[in-house]
Structure formats: structure tokens, C-alpha cells
Coordinates of C-alpha atoms in Angstrom, one line a residue:
M27 CA -2.9 2.7 -24.8
K28 CA -3.8 1.1 -21.5
V29 CA -0.5 1.3 -19.1
I30 CA -0.1 -0.2 -16.0
L31 CA 3.4 1.0 -13.1
F32 CA 3.8 -2.2 -11.3
C33 CA 5.2 -1.3 -7.3
Q34 CA 6.1 -3.9 -5.2
N35 CA 8.9 -1.1 -2.9
A36 CA 8.5 2.2 -2.2
Y37 CA 11.0 2.9 -4.3
A38 CA 9.7 1.9 -6.9
F39 CA 7.7 4.9 -6.9
G40 CA 10.8 7.0 -7.9
I41 CA 11.7 5.0 -10.8
M42 CA 8.0 5.5 -12.2
A43 CA 7.9 9.6 -11.6
P44 CA 9.7 10.2 -15.4
I45 CA 7.3 7.5 -16.8
R46 CA 4.0 8.5 -15.3
D47 CA 5.1 12.3 -16.5
L48 CA 4.7 11.4 -19.7
L49 CA 1.7 9.2 -19.5
K50 CA -0.2 12.5 -18.3
T51 CA -1.7 12.9 -21.8
P52 CA -5.5 11.2 -24.2
S53 CA -3.0 8.9 -25.5
Y54 CA -2.6 6.8 -22.2
E55 CA -4.9 5.6 -19.8
Y56 CA -2.4 3.9 -16.7
L57 CA -3.0 3.2 -13.1
W58 CA -0.3 2.2 -10.4
Y59 CA -0.4 -0.5 -9.0
F60 CA 1.6 -1.4 -5.4
P61 CA 0.7 -3.9 -2.2
N62 CA -1.6 -2.6 0.2
K63 CA 1.1 -1.7 3.0
L64 CA 2.7 0.8 1.3
I65 CA -1.4 3.1 1.0
D66 CA 0.0 5.7 2.9
N67 CA 3.3 5.8 1.8
F68 CA 1.7 6.5 -2.0
P69 CA 2.6 10.3 -3.4
Y70 CA 0.1 10.4 -6.2
K71 CA -3.0 9.8 -3.8
K72 CA -5.0 11.6 -6.2
E73 CA -3.9 9.6 -9.6
N74 CA -5.4 6.0 -10.4
F75 CA -4.5 3.3 -8.5
T76 CA -5.1 -0.4 -6.8
T77 CA -3.7 -2.8 -4.2
S78 CA -5.7 -5.4 -6.3
I79 CA -5.0 -7.6 -9.0
L80 CA -8.4 -8.6 -9.5
N81 CA -8.3 -4.6 -10.6
L82 CA -5.5 -4.8 -13.2
Q83 CA -7.2 -7.8 -14.6
L84 CA -10.3 -5.5 -15.4
F85 CA -8.4 -2.9 -16.2
Q86 CA -6.6 -5.1 -19.7
S87 CA -3.6 -3.0 -19.9
D88 CA -1.1 -2.6 -23.6
I89 CA 2.2 -2.4 -21.5
I90 CA 3.5 -3.0 -17.8
F91 CA 6.3 -1.2 -17.0
V92 CA 7.6 -3.0 -13.2
P93 CA 11.0 -1.7 -11.8
G94 CA 11.1 -5.0 -10.0
N95 CA 11.9 -8.8 -9.8
E96 CA 7.9 -10.1 -9.9
V97 CA 5.0 -9.9 -12.0
P98 CA 1.9 -12.0 -12.7
Y99 CA 2.4 -14.3 -15.8
Y100 CA -1.8 -14.4 -16.4
L101 CA -1.6 -9.6 -17.3
R102 CA -2.4 -9.2 -20.1
G103 CA -0.2 -6.6 -21.6
L104 CA 3.5 -6.5 -22.3
K105 CA 5.7 -7.4 -19.4
V106 CA 8.5 -4.5 -19.2
Q107 CA 11.7 -5.3 -16.8
I108 CA 12.9 -1.6 -16.3
F109 CA 15.0 -2.8 -12.9
H110 CA 15.4 -0.9 -9.4
G111 CA 19.1 -0.1 -10.0
L112 CA 22.5 0.0 -11.3
A113 CA 24.1 -3.0 -9.4
G114 CA 25.3 -5.8 -12.0
E115 CA 27.3 -7.2 -9.4
K116 CA 24.0 -8.5 -6.4
K117 CA 22.9 -12.2 -6.3
G118 CA 19.9 -12.0 -9.4
H119 CA 20.5 -8.7 -11.6
F120 CA 21.3 -11.5 -14.9
R121 CA 18.8 -14.3 -13.9
I122 CA 16.8 -14.5 -16.1
R123 CA 12.6 -15.2 -14.6
S124 CA 10.9 -15.3 -17.5
Y125 CA 7.9 -13.0 -16.5
F126 CA 8.8 -11.0 -19.0
D127 CA 8.8 -10.2 -22.5
L128 CA 11.0 -7.2 -22.7
Y129 CA 14.0 -5.6 -20.7
L130 CA 15.0 -2.5 -21.2
T131 CA 18.5 -1.9 -20.6
Q132 CA 20.2 1.4 -18.9
G133 CA 23.6 1.0 -20.6
P134 CA 26.4 -1.3 -22.6
Y135 CA 27.9 -3.1 -19.7
F136 CA 23.7 -4.4 -19.0
T137 CA 22.2 -4.5 -22.8
Q138 CA 25.3 -6.8 -23.0
K139 CA 25.0 -9.6 -20.9
F140 CA 20.9 -9.5 -21.8
N141 CA 21.7 -10.1 -25.0
E142 CA 23.8 -13.2 -24.0
L143 CA 20.5 -14.5 -21.7
K144 CA 18.7 -13.6 -25.1
S145 CA 20.1 -15.9 -27.1
K146 CA 20.5 -18.4 -25.0
F147 CA 16.0 -18.3 -23.8
Q148 CA 15.2 -16.7 -26.9
D149 CA 11.1 -15.7 -25.3
F150 CA 12.7 -12.6 -24.6
D151 CA 14.1 -8.7 -26.5
V152 CA 16.4 -6.5 -25.4
I153 CA 16.4 -2.4 -25.8
E154 CA 18.9 0.0 -24.6
T155 CA 17.3 3.3 -23.2
G156 CA 18.8 4.2 -20.5
W157 CA 17.1 4.0 -16.3
P158 CA 14.5 6.9 -15.9
K159 CA 15.0 7.2 -12.1
L160 CA 18.3 8.9 -14.0
D161 CA 16.3 11.4 -16.2
V162 CA 15.5 14.3 -12.9
Y163 CA 20.4 14.3 -12.7
A164 CA 19.7 16.9 -16.4
H165 CA 16.6 18.2 -15.4
K166 CA 17.4 19.2 -11.3
K167 CA 21.0 18.8 -10.9
D168 CA 21.1 22.5 -9.6
T169 CA 17.6 22.8 -8.6
F170 CA 18.5 21.9 -4.6
A171 CA 22.0 24.3 -4.7
A172 CA 20.6 26.9 -2.3
E173 CA 19.5 24.6 0.5
K174 CA 22.8 23.3 -0.4
Q175 CA 24.1 26.3 1.2
Q176 CA 21.1 26.3 3.2
V177 CA 22.7 23.7 4.9
L178 CA 26.0 24.2 4.7
K179 CA 26.0 27.8 7.0
A180 CA 23.6 26.5 9.5
Y181 CA 26.7 23.7 10.6
N182 CA 29.3 25.8 9.4
T183 CA 31.2 23.7 7.2
D184 CA 31.9 22.6 3.7
T185 CA 30.7 20.0 3.3
I186 CA 28.0 17.2 3.4
V187 CA 28.5 13.2 3.7
L188 CA 25.6 10.6 2.9
Y189 CA 26.0 7.4 3.9
A190 CA 23.0 5.0 2.4
P191 CA 24.1 1.4 3.2
T192 CA 22.3 -1.5 1.9
F193 CA 19.9 -2.9 3.7
S194 CA 20.9 -7.0 3.1
P195 CA 22.0 -8.7 6.3
S196 CA 24.4 -9.9 4.8
L197 CA 26.3 -7.2 3.5
T198 CA 25.3 -3.9 5.1
S199 CA 27.2 -1.7 6.7
A200 CA 25.5 -0.2 9.3
P201 CA 26.3 -2.7 12.4
F202 CA 30.1 -1.9 12.0
L203 CA 29.9 1.6 11.0
I204 CA 27.9 3.3 13.7
K205 CA 30.8 4.1 16.2
E206 CA 33.1 5.7 13.0
I207 CA 30.2 7.1 11.9
E208 CA 30.2 9.4 14.8
N209 CA 33.9 10.0 14.8
L210 CA 34.1 11.6 11.5
A211 CA 31.0 13.8 12.1
V212 CA 32.2 15.0 14.9
N213 CA 35.9 15.2 14.4
T214 CA 35.2 16.7 10.7
G215 CA 32.3 18.7 11.5
F216 CA 30.9 17.4 8.3
V217 CA 27.4 17.3 7.5
V218 CA 26.5 13.9 7.6
I219 CA 22.8 12.7 6.3
I220 CA 22.3 9.3 7.3
K221 CA 19.8 7.7 4.4
F222 CA 18.8 3.4 4.9
H223 CA 17.2 1.9 2.6
D224 CA 13.2 0.4 3.3
L225 CA 14.1 -2.7 4.0
M226 CA 16.6 -1.8 6.7
V227 CA 16.7 -4.0 10.4
E228 CA 14.8 -2.0 12.6
K229 CA 17.3 -2.6 15.1
W230 CA 19.7 -0.9 12.7
I231 CA 17.2 2.2 11.8
K232 CA 16.8 3.0 16.4
A233 CA 20.3 2.8 16.5
Y234 CA 20.6 5.7 13.4
K235 CA 18.1 8.2 14.9
E236 CA 20.0 7.6 18.7
L237 CA 23.1 8.6 16.3
A238 CA 21.3 11.4 15.0
K239 CA 19.3 13.1 18.4
R240 CA 22.9 12.8 20.0
I241 CA 24.8 14.6 17.4
P242 CA 23.5 17.7 16.4
N243 CA 25.7 17.4 12.2
V244 CA 24.3 13.9 11.8
I245 CA 20.9 14.5 10.0
F246 CA 18.9 11.2 9.3
Q247 CA 16.7 11.2 6.9
E248 CA 12.9 9.6 5.8
E249 CA 12.1 10.7 2.6
K250 CA 11.8 8.3 0.5
N251 CA 13.3 9.4 -2.9
I252 CA 16.7 8.9 -2.4
I253 CA 17.6 11.9 -5.8
K254 CA 17.7 14.8 -3.8
F255 CA 20.7 13.4 -1.1
L256 CA 22.5 12.5 -3.9
L257 CA 22.4 15.9 -6.2
L258 CA 23.4 17.5 -1.8
S259 CA 26.1 14.8 -0.9
D260 CA 29.9 15.6 -1.8
I261 CA 30.8 11.5 -1.2
L262 CA 29.4 8.9 -0.3
V263 CA 29.3 6.4 2.2
S264 CA 28.1 2.8 1.5
D265 CA 28.6 -0.9 1.1
T266 CA 26.9 -3.6 -2.0
S267 CA 24.7 -0.7 -2.4
S268 CA 23.5 -0.2 -6.2
V269 CA 22.9 3.2 -4.5
I270 CA 26.8 3.2 -5.4
Y271 CA 26.3 3.7 -9.2
E272 CA 23.7 6.8 -9.1
F273 CA 26.1 8.5 -7.3
L274 CA 28.8 7.8 -9.4
L275 CA 26.8 8.9 -12.3
L276 CA 27.0 12.2 -11.2
D277 CA 30.9 12.3 -11.6
K278 CA 31.7 12.3 -6.9
P279 CA 33.8 10.3 -4.9
V280 CA 32.4 7.1 -3.1
L281 CA 34.1 4.9 -0.5
S282 CA 32.4 1.5 0.4
F283 CA 33.2 -1.2 2.7
K284 CA 33.1 -4.7 2.1
N285 CA 32.0 -4.2 -1.3
I286 CA 30.8 -7.4 -4.0
A287 CA 31.3 -5.7 -6.6
E288 CA 34.1 -8.2 -9.1
N289 CA 35.3 -4.8 -10.9
I290 CA 35.3 -2.2 -8.5
Q291 CA 36.0 0.7 -9.7
W292 CA 36.1 3.5 -6.5
D293 CA 37.6 3.0 -3.2
D294 CA 36.5 -0.1 -1.2
S295 CA 37.5 -0.5 2.5
K296 CA 37.7 -4.0 3.7
N297 CA 37.4 -3.2 7.2
Y298 CA 35.2 -1.2 9.2
S299 CA 38.2 0.8 10.2
N300 CA 39.5 4.6 9.7
L301 CA 36.6 6.0 8.0
T302 CA 37.0 10.3 8.6
E303 CA 41.2 9.2 7.5
K304 CA 39.1 7.7 3.9
V305 CA 36.7 10.4 3.4
I306 CA 38.7 13.2 3.5
D307 CA 41.6 11.4 0.7
N308 CA 38.6 11.2 -1.3
L309 CA 38.0 14.4 -1.1
E310 CA 41.0 15.6 -0.9
N311 CA 43.0 13.5 -3.9
D312 CA 40.0 11.9 -6.2
P313 CA 42.3 8.7 -7.2
F314 CA 39.5 7.4 -8.5
S315 CA 38.0 10.0 -11.2
E316 CA 39.5 8.3 -14.0
Q317 CA 38.1 5.0 -13.3
R318 CA 34.4 7.2 -12.7
N319 CA 34.3 7.8 -16.2
Q320 CA 34.7 4.7 -17.4
I321 CA 32.0 3.6 -14.9
N322 CA 29.6 6.4 -16.6
Q323 CA 30.5 5.6 -20.6
Q324 CA 29.3 1.8 -19.9
F325 CA 26.4 2.4 -17.4
H326 CA 23.9 5.1 -18.1
P327 CA 26.4 6.9 -21.0
Y328 CA 23.2 8.9 -21.4
K329 CA 22.7 12.5 -20.4
D330 CA 19.7 14.3 -21.5
G331 CA 17.2 13.7 -19.3
Q332 CA 14.9 11.0 -22.5
S333 CA 15.4 8.0 -20.5
A334 CA 11.5 7.3 -19.9
Q335 CA 10.9 9.2 -23.0
R336 CA 12.8 5.6 -25.2
M337 CA 11.6 3.4 -22.3
L338 CA 7.4 4.4 -23.3
S339 CA 8.6 4.5 -27.3
A340 CA 10.0 1.5 -27.2
A341 CA 7.5 -0.3 -25.5
K342 CA 4.4 1.4 -27.9
Q343 CA 6.7 0.3 -30.7
Y344 CA 7.2 -3.7 -29.2
V345 CA 3.5 -3.4 -28.9
M346 CA 2.5 -1.5 -33.0
E347 CA 4.7 -4.7 -34.2
K348 CA 4.2 -7.4 -32.1
G349 CA 1.0 -7.3 -30.2
V350 CA 0.0 -6.7 -26.9
P351 CA 0.5 -9.9 -24.8
E352 CA -2.3 -12.3 -23.4
S353 CA 0.1 -14.1 -20.2
R354 CA 3.5 -15.1 -20.5
K355 CA 4.4 -19.5 -20.7
L356 CA 5.9 -20.6 -17.2
S357 CA 7.3 -23.5 -15.4
V358 CA 4.3 -24.1 -13.2
A359 CA 7.1 -24.1 -10.7
R360 CA 7.0 -20.3 -11.3
K361 CA 3.5 -19.9 -11.6
L362 CA 3.1 -21.8 -8.5
K363 CA 5.7 -18.8 -7.3
I364 CA 3.8 -16.3 -8.9
N365 CA 0.3 -17.5 -7.5
T366 CA 1.6 -18.0 -4.2
I367 CA 3.0 -13.7 -4.5
F368 CA -0.3 -12.8 -6.1
G369 CA -2.6 -14.2 -5.4
K370 CA -4.4 -17.5 -8.9
P371 CA -6.0 -15.4 -11.6
I372 CA -8.7 -14.8 -12.7
V373 CA -10.6 -17.0 -14.9
D374 CA -13.3 -15.0 -16.3
I375 CA -12.2 -11.5 -17.2
W376 CA -16.2 -10.2 -17.0
D377 CA -17.0 -7.3 -19.8
K378 CA -18.9 -4.2 -18.6
K379 CA -20.8 -4.1 -21.8
K380 CA -22.9 -7.5 -21.2
R381 CA -22.4 -8.5 -17.4
C382 CA -25.0 -7.3 -14.8
K383 CA -24.2 -4.2 -13.3
I384 CA -23.6 -3.6 -9.9
T385 CA -23.9 -0.4 -7.5
A386 CA -21.6 0.1 -4.3
L387 CA -22.3 1.9 -1.7
L388 CA -20.9 3.4 1.6
I389 CA -22.0 5.7 4.8
T390 CA -19.2 7.5 6.3
F391 CA -18.2 9.6 9.4
N392 CA -15.1 11.3 9.4
E393 CA -13.1 8.1 8.2
A394 CA -10.2 9.9 6.2
S395 CA -7.7 6.9 7.3
N396 CA -10.5 3.8 6.0
I397 CA -11.6 5.5 3.1
D398 CA -8.6 4.9 0.4
A399 CA -8.5 1.6 1.3
V400 CA -11.6 0.7 0.8
L401 CA -12.8 2.7 -2.5
D402 CA -9.9 1.1 -4.0
S403 CA -11.1 -2.8 -2.8
I404 CA -14.9 -1.7 -4.6
R405 CA -13.3 0.2 -7.4
F406 CA -14.5 -2.7 -9.9
A407 CA -18.4 -1.7 -9.2
D408 CA -19.8 -0.3 -12.7
E409 CA -21.9 2.5 -9.8
I410 CA -19.7 4.0 -6.4
I411 CA -22.5 6.2 -4.2
I412 CA -21.5 7.4 -0.6
V413 CA -23.3 9.1 1.7
D414 CA -21.6 11.3 3.9
S415 CA -23.2 12.5 7.2
F416 CA -20.7 16.2 7.1
S417 CA -17.4 15.2 7.7
T418 CA -15.6 17.5 10.2
D419 CA -11.8 14.8 9.1
D420 CA -10.3 14.7 6.0
T421 CA -13.2 12.7 4.2
V422 CA -14.6 14.5 1.9
E423 CA -11.7 16.3 0.4
K424 CA -10.7 11.8 0.1
I425 CA -13.4 10.7 -0.9
K426 CA -13.5 14.1 -3.8
E427 CA -10.3 12.7 -5.1
H428 CA -12.2 9.4 -6.6
A429 CA -13.1 10.4 -9.8
N430 CA -15.8 7.9 -10.8
V431 CA -17.3 8.2 -7.4
K432 CA -20.5 10.2 -6.5
L433 CA -20.5 11.8 -3.5
I434 CA -23.5 12.7 -1.2
Q435 CA -24.0 15.1 2.0
R436 CA -26.7 14.5 4.2
P437 CA -27.6 14.9 7.6
F438 CA -27.6 11.4 10.2
K439 CA -30.5 10.5 12.2
N440 CA -29.5 6.2 12.6
F441 CA -28.0 3.9 10.6
T442 CA -31.3 3.0 9.2
D443 CA -32.2 5.7 7.9
Q444 CA -28.9 6.7 6.2
K445 CA -28.2 3.2 4.9
S446 CA -32.0 3.6 3.2
F447 CA -31.5 7.1 1.7
A448 CA -28.1 5.5 -0.1
M449 CA -30.4 2.3 -1.4
E450 CA -32.7 4.9 -3.0
Q451 CA -29.9 6.3 -4.8
A452 CA -28.5 3.5 -6.4
S453 CA -29.2 2.7 -10.2
N454 CA -28.0 -0.8 -10.1
D455 CA -30.7 -3.5 -8.6
W456 CA -27.4 -6.1 -7.6
V457 CA -26.1 -3.4 -4.5
L458 CA -22.9 -3.6 -2.5
F459 CA -23.7 -2.1 0.7
M460 CA -19.7 -1.7 2.6
D461 CA -19.1 -0.2 5.7
A462 CA -15.8 1.8 5.9
D463 CA -13.7 -0.6 8.0
E464 CA -14.1 -3.1 5.3
R465 CA -12.0 -5.1 2.7
L466 CA -13.1 -7.3 -0.1
T467 CA -9.8 -9.6 -1.0
D468 CA -9.6 -10.6 -4.6
T469 CA -10.8 -13.6 -4.3
L470 CA -14.4 -12.3 -2.7
A471 CA -14.5 -9.7 -5.2
N472 CA -14.3 -12.3 -8.6
E473 CA -17.0 -14.4 -6.3
I474 CA -19.1 -11.6 -6.1
L475 CA -18.8 -10.7 -9.9
K476 CA -19.3 -14.9 -11.0
T477 CA -22.8 -14.7 -8.6
V478 CA -24.9 -11.4 -9.6
N479 CA -23.8 -13.1 -14.3
T480 CA -25.4 -16.6 -12.9
E481 CA -28.4 -17.1 -14.8
G482 CA -30.9 -18.5 -12.9
L483 CA -30.2 -17.7 -9.2
E484 CA -32.2 -17.9 -7.0
P485 CA -31.0 -16.0 -4.3
V486 CA -31.4 -12.4 -3.9
A487 CA -29.1 -11.5 -1.0
F488 CA -25.9 -13.1 0.4
M489 CA -24.3 -12.6 3.8
F490 CA -20.7 -12.0 4.0
Q491 CA -18.9 -14.2 6.1
R492 CA -15.9 -11.3 7.8
T493 CA -12.4 -12.4 9.3
F494 CA -12.2 -9.4 12.4
M495 CA -9.1 -7.7 12.3
F496 CA -7.8 -6.2 15.6
K497 CA -6.0 -3.8 14.6
N498 CA -3.8 -5.6 11.5
K499 CA -4.2 -9.3 13.5
V500 CA -6.8 -11.8 13.1
L501 CA -9.0 -11.9 15.8
R502 CA -10.5 -15.7 15.6
F503 CA -13.2 -16.2 19.0
S504 CA -14.8 -13.4 21.2
G505 CA -18.3 -14.3 19.7
W506 CA -16.1 -12.6 15.6
Q507 CA -15.9 -16.0 14.5
S508 CA -19.2 -16.5 13.4
D509 CA -19.9 -13.0 12.0
K510 CA -21.8 -12.3 9.2
N511 CA -23.5 -9.8 7.4
F512 CA -25.3 -8.9 4.2
R513 CA -23.8 -7.2 2.3
L514 CA -25.1 -8.3 -1.3
F515 CA -28.1 -7.7 -2.4
R516 CA -31.3 -7.2 -5.2
K517 CA -31.9 -3.9 -4.9
S518 CA -36.3 -4.3 -6.2
K519 CA -36.1 -7.5 -3.1
V520 CA -34.9 -6.3 0.1
H521 CA -35.8 -2.9 2.6
F522 CA -34.2 -1.7 5.9
D523 CA -36.7 -3.1 9.1
E524 CA -37.2 0.5 10.3
S525 CA -37.7 -0.3 13.9
R526 CA -34.7 -0.8 14.1
I527 CA -32.0 2.2 14.2
V528 CA -28.7 0.5 14.9
H529 CA -27.8 -3.2 14.1
E530 CA -29.7 -2.4 10.8
T531 CA -32.0 -5.5 9.7
L532 CA -32.4 -6.0 6.1
V533 CA -35.8 -7.0 5.2
V534 CA -35.5 -9.8 2.6
N535 CA -38.3 -10.9 0.0
G536 CA -36.4 -14.4 -1.8
T537 CA -33.8 -16.6 -0.9
S538 CA -31.0 -15.4 0.8
G539 CA -27.2 -17.3 0.6
I540 CA -23.6 -16.9 2.2
M541 CA -20.8 -15.5 -0.2
K542 CA -17.7 -19.0 0.5
N543 CA -14.8 -15.6 0.4
K544 CA -14.8 -14.0 3.5
L545 CA -15.1 -10.0 4.2
I546 CA -12.4 -8.6 6.0
H547 CA -13.5 -6.2 8.6
Y548 CA -11.3 -3.3 10.4
S549 CA -12.7 -2.7 13.1
Y550 CA -11.0 -2.1 15.8
S551 CA -8.0 0.7 14.8
N552 CA -6.9 1.5 18.4
Y553 CA -8.9 1.2 21.9
D554 CA -10.6 4.7 22.3
D555 CA -11.7 4.2 18.6
Y556 CA -13.8 0.8 19.4
K557 CA -14.3 2.2 22.6
S558 CA -16.4 4.7 21.3
K559 CA -17.9 2.6 18.9
M560 CA -19.2 0.5 21.4
I561 CA -20.8 3.4 23.7
K562 CA -22.6 4.8 20.7
Y563 CA -23.7 1.6 19.6
G564 CA -25.2 1.1 23.1
Q565 CA -26.8 4.3 23.0
M566 CA -28.0 4.4 20.1
K567 CA -30.2 0.8 20.8
A568 CA -31.4 2.9 24.1
I569 CA -33.0 4.4 22.3
E570 CA -34.4 2.3 19.2
E571 CA -35.5 0.4 22.9
N572 CA -37.5 3.6 24.6
K573 CA -40.0 3.9 21.5
K574 CA -40.7 -0.2 22.0
N575 CA -41.3 0.8 25.8
K576 CA -38.5 -1.5 27.0
K577 CA -38.3 -0.9 31.6
V578 CA -34.5 -0.9 33.0
Y579 CA -33.6 -2.8 36.6
L580 CA -30.7 -2.7 38.8
F581 CA -30.3 -6.3 36.8
H582 CA -29.7 -4.7 33.0
F583 CA -26.7 -3.1 35.1
I584 CA -24.9 -6.0 36.6
F585 CA -25.8 -9.3 35.0
R586 CA -26.2 -8.4 31.2
P587 CA -22.8 -6.5 31.3
L588 CA -21.2 -9.4 33.5
Y589 CA -23.2 -12.3 30.7
K590 CA -21.9 -10.4 27.2
F591 CA -18.4 -10.5 28.7
F592 CA -18.8 -14.4 30.7
N593 CA -20.3 -14.9 27.0
H594 CA -18.2 -13.8 24.6
Y595 CA -15.1 -14.7 26.9
I596 CA -15.4 -18.2 27.8
L597 CA -18.5 -19.3 25.9
R598 CA -17.2 -18.0 22.5
L599 CA -13.4 -18.9 23.4
G600 CA -12.5 -15.4 23.4
I601 CA -10.3 -16.8 26.1
L602 CA -7.8 -18.1 23.7
D603 CA -7.9 -14.1 21.5
G604 CA -5.1 -13.9 24.8
R605 CA -5.7 -10.1 25.7
K606 CA -6.8 -9.0 22.0
G607 CA -9.9 -11.1 23.7
I608 CA -10.1 -9.7 26.7
I609 CA -10.0 -6.0 25.9
I610 CA -13.3 -7.0 22.9
C611 CA -14.7 -8.8 25.2
Y612 CA -14.4 -5.6 27.9
L613 CA -15.4 -3.3 25.6
N614 CA -18.6 -5.4 23.7
A615 CA -19.7 -5.8 27.4
L616 CA -19.2 -1.9 28.5
G617 CA -21.2 -1.5 25.2
V618 CA -24.4 -2.9 27.2
Y619 CA -24.1 -0.8 30.0
S620 CA -23.9 2.3 28.1
R621 CA -27.0 0.5 26.6
Y622 CA -29.1 0.6 29.6
K623 CA -27.6 4.1 31.5
E624 CA -28.5 5.7 29.0
L625 CA -31.9 3.7 28.4
K626 CA -32.5 5.2 31.9
R627 CA -31.5 8.7 31.2
L628 CA -34.2 8.8 28.7
K629 CA -36.8 7.2 30.5
A630 CA -35.5 9.5 33.8
L631 CA -36.2 12.7 31.0
K632 CA -40.0 11.3 29.7
K633 CA -40.9 10.4 33.4
Y634 CA -39.5 14.6 34.1
A635 CA -41.2 16.2 31.0
G636 CA -44.9 13.6 31.4
S637 CA -44.4 15.3 35.1

């Protein structure tokens, strides 16, 4: 059975983890999904994951677990909403968006509400299972006891306070409690742990980090999973965050500020003052212990640590009884919203046994920062081969984490030699040759699949236009607006020109074409990296020209670099790219200067050797 773990925010990883633990058996094949912005935060890099919606369509899942509010309606699979919190009073918690086939609820309070909505809409089912994130309470409740004692001893106190506000600008207490938090820490000596949501406004993140630097017993935590800090702490200070309910279920006191819940069963203040006095009162007198018990029974009565197992069993049983839904029927407005967020559905779902197969090729050297993303971008290929030039960073270790990738290590002579060797290793005639700093969009990947499967196709090679990214922003001019390279071709109809050792040239025996959709090119990550790249290309170009006995004169050092800058900055409109344009055009000109500097050096060596 195939399962997708569909995550839109980093906090979803902790919610999904207990389900993922159960999926690690031969009975299941699972695939993580998250947007590309979360790739550095993903904690399970050795497992199958993707940032591509196209890859999810090709995966053809049976079940999709979603701790969020949206999921593409066109994905095959039972779409299961498992929620990202317990705050039923928050706007939208009980809103039916028509994206889900099954709602798995946390406790009687939620089950009753969703059953009422089920009677109204009649196009989904509701099953009460408990919430997987809280399974850890049964399994690891005492895991951090020793660490807690170490913290208390280090700060000579007996209490840990957790401050975990919501990120919502209209609801967060962060702007109003910073001075109160400081007074609490200074006046009591308690350890105060600050734990913010991933989406908290950057201004307040910086402010509280500064506070933590000034006050020794204030600790700003950036670890993604909040569970550890819930278990460590004796009292929670918050506002209208769903973490309140997670903490109450540990049977410990909560103090909130201006919470918007209709039925508040803990200490809530309507003004941002007297924090220290209120914390002490709740710790010493605990006036809301009776109400906490009611919350426990209504919101999450499950203490057995088996909620994830109940969820998986419920979803599996649903599929066995009713089959796997191919899609969800939605209104035009809902479809447009999903298409805006995730892209339009891919019409053709390709059968790997019937379609033309593709080999994806890469040559690499020290591409640790790029390798995970580019491999995810080409995971639809039937064969992936990487020829690495003995990288000295973590590139090879990261490649080995991808089970379906063939790795070959070979000394680097020049680009043409290395790419020619890589192409010889391909088992399939259709080859997709990528650079590590390039990414396919879903629309381009689908265009590739459609193209190679077109009957009577004439072109044997295709050029890809490239969108140049300056860090994470598009560079629209500076000579890159017309950039394109051969990336897709038939191995049997092409070869690399051996006279070119840098900016290698593909010789095509047949007609060629241009793909409609553009490749994303992340060539510029920082100044020093791009500078060294331009100098290296220039030096290799010098070797190529030296073999052709090209001569070098003074004007090469002056006019050629100046013309390169003038051409790209003025004629190719680099001036419209602002500061980015100046940097790129200067470094490209520097590459030209480096070429002739190296060529002069090679000429001198040759002359010296001859004498």
C-alpha cells in the first residue's frame, strides 16, 4: 500500500513521525512531500521524499495523510485530514473545504462537531482516533527527566517556564510580554524557555533572541519539535496557541493572555501585566486543575500511545471497504485555489512499463548544497547516474542516501571528457543531462515526459531555456535572458565536440527543438562561489585556446573584459538588474580577464620549455 505524508509546514514532521514509524514495514511504501523551502529542515533525509507535485501524481498513492488545510484534489489516494493542533476555537478549524474524504478526530469534542458537519455535507466520513503527535506522551514522558534536573541544577532553580505564543499578528502576545518575560526571569530566577512558531514575525524573533543574550536564564530554542519543551516545563505561558491544549493534556497549569476561546478552562488574563504574580499563583495554588481534567476527557482521552496505529488502521480499512478515490469533486473556485498553490494537474500519468525510458545524468564536484534538491527534481527518470570527481565535501555521502542513484567516481580531466564518459554509462537512448545547480519545474518535467513519448517525433535533441537565479531572486537581464542549452537528447544521435573542454558543445546528428517551459538555474549562491567559478571557466578556456595556438596581446586584457562588461551591462540590459546586474557583469568580465591571464602564463611556460 502506497502512502504520502503531505507536509506544508515544518511542524508537520513531528505530527507525522509516529505514522511514519508504523509505515517502515514491507507492507507499505511511503513518500514524504514538503515544499522546497523546507528541504533544510527535513529530519529524515535518508527516506524517500519529494518537493514535486508531479512526483506525487506519478507515485499513485492509496492514502494521503495531511496535517494541514489543503491537498491537491487531483492526487490519487484517500485524502485524510489529521489536523495540526487542538485549538478548536481558532478560525477555520471546523471549516469544510471539501478537500478531504476522511477526518480523523482527536477526541469527543472534535468528533461531535465534525459529525454535525458530515450530516450537512454528506461527502466525507469521520472516525475518532486520537492525535499521533501525543503518542510520545505515553512513550517518552520521563525521557527528559535527567536533562531537566541538569537544567535546574545549572541555574539553581526548581522551575522551568515555557513561553510559546501563537504567530498570528492579530493574536500573538509577543510584542506585549517581552518586558514581563524579562521581569519574570530576573525576579524569580526561573528558567524561561522561549519557543516560537516557524511563522513568527522576524522582528519578534530578533527581539527575544536579544533578550536571551542579556538574561542568562532566558533560553531561546530553535529546535522544531516542541514536544521536548512541553515535557521539560512546569508551566506554559501563551495566548491563543493550540499548544495550550497539548500542554494541558500533561496535567500542568497554563497561563494565557487574551485567548479567544469561548470556553476557557485555564487562567487567562485580559491585560498584559502581572505575569510574575500570575505564574507564581498557578504554580503554588493550581486553581484550574479540575477544569484540566475535563479538557483531557473531551479533547484527547487517549493515553495509550496508539493514536497513530488507530489512524493507519482506519485509513487502511476505509480503502479496503470503499476503494481508493482517484480525485475529489470541487467547485471551480476551490480548484483554482489548489491550482494556484500547487500547480495544475498533470493530465497524463505515465506507465513506466509502456513509456520511453529516460536516463538522467549529472557530473559533480563538491555539490553538497545542491545534490538533494536536484535529485528530487529528476526522480521521475527511470535511471539516474552521477559521475563524481572525488568530492571533498558531503556530496558523496548525500548521494549514497538516495537508493536509486548509481554513483561512479572518476578523476576530472575536463567537462567534455567527463560528460562524454557519463553519457556512455546511460542504459537508455533518451538522456536528460543536468547540472547540479539546475532544477526542473513540474511543468517542464511533464513536458519532457510528453515529448519523449510523442509518436513520430522528429527532433533528436532539445534545448532548455534557463531562468538565472541570483541567490533566490530572478536575474532578468545581464545577458542571461536568452540563455539556453541542450539538456534532453537521444544518446545515439549526439556527441560532445572534443575540441571544447569548457562550455562543452553538443554535436547533433538530426534536427533539434526548444522546450516551452524553462529550467531554473541556481548558479549564483554567493559572491566568492560565483567568482571562483568564473575564474575556473576562464582558465579552462585558456587551455582550450592554447591548444589552438591562439595568441594573446595587451588589448585582450583591457578591451575584451571591458567589452564583456559593456555588452552584458548596457547592450544586454544588465543595468535593469540593479546591483545584481553590476555584480554578475563584473564577474563575467573577470572570467574573460582570467582567461587571457592564464593563456599568457601557458604561453610563457611553453616558451620556457622550448628554450
